[in-house]
XYZ file of C-alpha atoms in Angstrom:
260
model
C 0.000 0.000 0.000
C 2.763 2.442 1.010
C 6.224 2.786 -0.452
C 8.774 5.408 0.573
C 12.000 5.701 -1.402
C 14.903 7.780 -0.079
C 12.715 10.221 1.839
C 14.645 13.116 3.392
C 13.328 16.159 5.215
C 14.999 19.102 6.934
C 13.389 21.925 8.847
C 14.055 25.369 7.355
C 15.442 26.772 10.615
C 19.156 26.216 10.167
C 18.589 23.390 7.704
C 18.136 21.015 10.641
C 17.646 17.414 9.392
C 14.628 15.470 10.606
C 14.810 12.441 8.297
C 17.635 11.057 6.186
C 17.215 8.566 3.332
C 14.227 6.662 4.694
C 12.944 3.653 2.757
C 9.765 1.948 3.918
C 7.094 -0.395 2.596
C 3.810 -1.125 4.373
C 1.255 -3.658 3.152
C -2.495 -3.016 3.140
C -4.059 -3.988 6.460
C -0.708 -4.103 8.266
C -0.261 -2.715 11.771
C 3.194 -1.218 12.187
C 4.763 0.573 15.126
C 7.239 3.399 14.529
C 9.622 3.585 17.484
C 12.154 6.232 18.397
C 13.141 8.691 21.078
C 11.884 12.268 21.111
C 13.306 14.190 18.149
C 14.149 11.114 16.083
C 11.708 12.081 13.323
C 8.643 9.942 14.087
C 6.136 12.793 13.936
C 7.798 14.205 10.827
C 7.479 10.867 9.051
C 3.790 10.636 9.954
C 3.198 14.135 8.610
C 4.908 13.212 5.346
C 2.678 10.140 5.092
C -0.314 12.437 5.633
C 1.037 14.808 2.933
C 1.253 17.654 5.456
C 5.021 17.989 4.979
C 6.697 17.815 1.595
C 10.065 16.010 1.643
C 13.083 17.637 0.014
C 14.100 14.311 -1.543
C 12.567 10.942 -2.287
C 9.267 9.524 -3.469
C 6.055 8.561 -1.687
C 3.825 6.096 -3.500
C 0.362 5.152 -2.278
C -1.211 2.182 -4.032
C 1.548 2.483 -6.627
C 0.763 6.134 -7.458
C 3.063 9.047 -6.518
C 1.496 11.353 -3.930
C 1.091 14.958 -5.082
C 2.163 16.992 -2.049
C 1.047 20.291 -3.601
C -2.506 19.047 -4.159
C -3.223 15.675 -2.513
C -6.940 15.845 -3.343
C -10.151 15.104 -1.454
C -9.922 11.344 -1.954
C -6.474 11.275 -0.318
C -7.656 13.425 2.595
C -10.535 11.068 3.296
C -8.494 7.873 2.926
C -5.473 8.998 5.000
C -6.263 10.120 8.555
C -3.806 11.385 11.149
C -4.225 11.805 14.906
C -1.836 14.286 16.499
C -0.377 13.778 19.962
C -2.235 16.809 21.332
C -5.964 16.249 20.677
C -6.844 19.892 21.438
C -5.031 20.963 18.277
C -7.664 19.064 16.281
C -10.785 20.257 18.094
C -12.675 23.248 16.710
C -16.403 22.459 17.038
C -18.745 23.378 19.921
C -20.061 19.857 20.630
C -18.809 16.303 20.343
C -21.631 15.596 17.880
C -20.533 18.441 15.617
C -16.877 17.398 15.902
C -17.672 13.928 14.587
C -20.130 15.231 11.993
C -17.765 17.882 10.609
C -15.716 15.578 8.394
C -18.807 13.780 7.146
C -20.224 17.101 5.944
C -16.910 18.115 4.385
C -16.871 14.957 2.281
C -20.517 15.157 1.258
C -21.825 12.268 3.358
C -24.807 14.333 4.485
C -27.439 11.593 4.237
C -25.484 9.382 6.634
C -24.420 11.939 9.218
C -26.724 11.170 12.136
C -26.512 7.386 11.840
C -22.703 7.448 11.450
C -22.183 9.860 14.343
C -24.323 7.834 16.714
C -22.890 4.500 15.597
C -19.265 5.538 16.087
C -20.098 7.330 19.359
C -21.650 4.117 20.658
C -18.631 2.093 19.568
C -16.302 4.510 21.380
C -18.428 4.734 24.520
C -18.976 8.473 24.140
C -22.695 8.555 23.247
C -23.448 10.333 26.531
C -20.975 13.092 25.580
C -22.462 14.077 22.219
C -23.885 17.384 23.471
C -20.813 18.251 25.552
C -18.140 20.757 24.550
C -15.118 18.587 23.657
C -12.677 21.140 25.089
C -14.129 20.470 28.553
C -13.435 16.719 28.380
C -10.484 14.825 29.821
C -7.425 14.130 27.682
C -8.434 10.515 27.100
C -11.989 11.510 26.181
C -10.672 14.071 23.713
C -8.543 11.389 22.059
C -11.632 9.204 21.779
C -13.619 12.012 20.176
C -10.972 12.750 17.548
C -10.460 9.047 16.804
C -14.221 8.669 16.426
C -14.317 11.631 14.034
C -11.528 10.115 11.945
C -12.929 6.591 11.852
C -16.421 7.837 10.977
C -14.919 8.600 7.545
C -13.714 4.982 7.211
C -10.151 5.890 6.138
C -7.875 3.249 4.630
C -4.723 4.462 6.400
C -4.663 5.591 10.035
C -1.599 7.447 11.375
C -1.392 7.827 15.163
C 1.196 9.995 16.923
C 1.763 8.961 20.574
C -1.965 8.138 20.844
C -1.940 6.984 24.478
C -0.074 10.002 25.870
C -3.300 11.446 27.338
C -4.942 8.125 28.247
C -5.258 6.498 31.649
C -4.589 2.732 31.953
C -8.244 1.724 31.420
C -8.576 3.847 28.291
C -5.228 2.580 27.014
C -6.503 -0.998 27.346
C -9.655 -0.065 25.434
C -7.534 1.601 22.754
C -5.327 -1.481 22.275
C -8.413 -3.663 21.833
C -9.789 -1.164 19.313
C -6.594 -1.183 17.249
C -6.453 -4.961 17.134
C -9.997 -5.045 15.711
C -9.415 -2.417 13.010
C -9.170 -3.542 9.390
C -7.356 -0.362 8.311
C -3.637 -0.065 7.724
C -2.335 1.479 10.969
C 0.997 3.125 11.767
C 1.538 4.108 15.402
C 4.434 6.355 16.435
C 5.543 5.877 20.033
C 8.552 5.440 22.299
C 6.612 3.068 24.564
C 7.957 -0.463 24.054
C 5.168 -2.010 26.108
C 2.486 -0.461 23.903
C 4.448 -1.368 20.774
C 4.608 -5.034 21.774
C 0.848 -5.123 22.373
C -0.264 -3.680 19.051
C 2.160 -4.786 16.339
C 4.386 -7.645 15.259
C 6.601 -5.400 13.112
C 8.650 -2.462 14.332
C 10.506 0.285 12.501
C 13.042 2.148 14.638
C 14.246 5.673 13.891
C 17.571 6.534 15.491
C 18.734 9.842 16.881
C 20.688 10.331 13.652
C 17.275 10.412 11.863
C 17.770 7.206 9.905
C 15.950 3.881 10.092
C 18.035 1.615 12.341
C 15.770 -1.420 12.299
C 12.818 -2.800 10.345
C 11.649 -6.227 11.385
C 9.899 -8.435 13.957
C 9.180 -6.954 17.363
C 10.606 -10.000 19.120
C 13.925 -9.568 17.315
C 14.095 -5.900 18.307
C 13.404 -6.602 21.973
C 16.199 -9.177 22.036
C 18.783 -6.656 20.756
C 19.836 -4.624 23.791
C 22.619 -2.801 21.947
C 20.179 -1.536 19.331
C 17.697 -0.455 22.009
C 20.469 1.485 23.757
C 21.616 3.088 20.499
C 18.044 4.153 19.698
C 17.614 5.573 23.232
C 14.640 3.286 23.850
C 15.967 1.934 27.143
C 17.759 3.737 29.947
C 20.042 2.971 32.855
C 19.484 4.191 36.390
C 20.260 3.286 39.977
C 18.003 1.074 42.084
C 17.709 0.721 45.826
C 16.487 -2.560 47.289
C 16.544 -2.682 51.113
C 19.892 -0.978 51.361
C 21.429 -2.714 48.341
C 22.255 -0.291 45.520
C 22.804 -1.329 41.914
C 22.023 -0.144 38.402
C 20.758 -1.760 35.212
C 18.996 -0.926 31.973
C 15.246 -0.374 32.035
C 12.671 -0.560 29.237
C 9.440 -0.110 31.238
C 8.313 -3.040 29.120
C 6.346 -5.880 30.667
C 6.506 -9.270 29.027
C 8.145 -11.660 31.453
C 9.824 -8.916 33.479
C 10.700 -5.248 33.283
C 14.387 -5.462 32.511
C 16.515 -6.080 29.445
């Protein structure tokens, strides 16, 4: 479904690189996790996939056709949906109902608005919030509202940037179950190894040098401590256990134990 060839992007301020020579292929229906520390280029890559940023070099093909970054078109905008890390940046309607309905109106799905809004609100457990102002909701509820608005359009590609950052543990569990049931192609950017292990079998790791360091099975990645250290995905700190002090690397990842 997706093919990136030699994608490179630099921010205009001081020609600061964000991505260098990135190649990536993603099959239709695949769930992929994009891992990396803060500043590695994860969000930039998602924005390129959403045609919000135009790379300085390389090609982006969707279904075998080059993406036109200057004019992606309405079909692209409906089929490729992106959720930003901060949900408030995507909220601009007075009620949850209107937030979900907005995209449906924009794409001419006027005959289906009420049924689609209520169906997706029920699926997301936010039917009781439809008349509420979304700005007044909790962070996790806001994420649910924006996800509902995106999925009401039935996109083919869903791009999620640190989607659980505002979610409590219960909502995070609900979100993982939701992702596993989706038929869409899904790419999730995160630095949370525990979340990554739950939602995808394939991982792509961006290093601090803004290049892809790894593309392969999640199990293989988790077994490579040196790569995890290089990508700044695990850290070392001191521990105190009843007067005994020691230090080791931590992932905050729970599979059999917390440590690598």
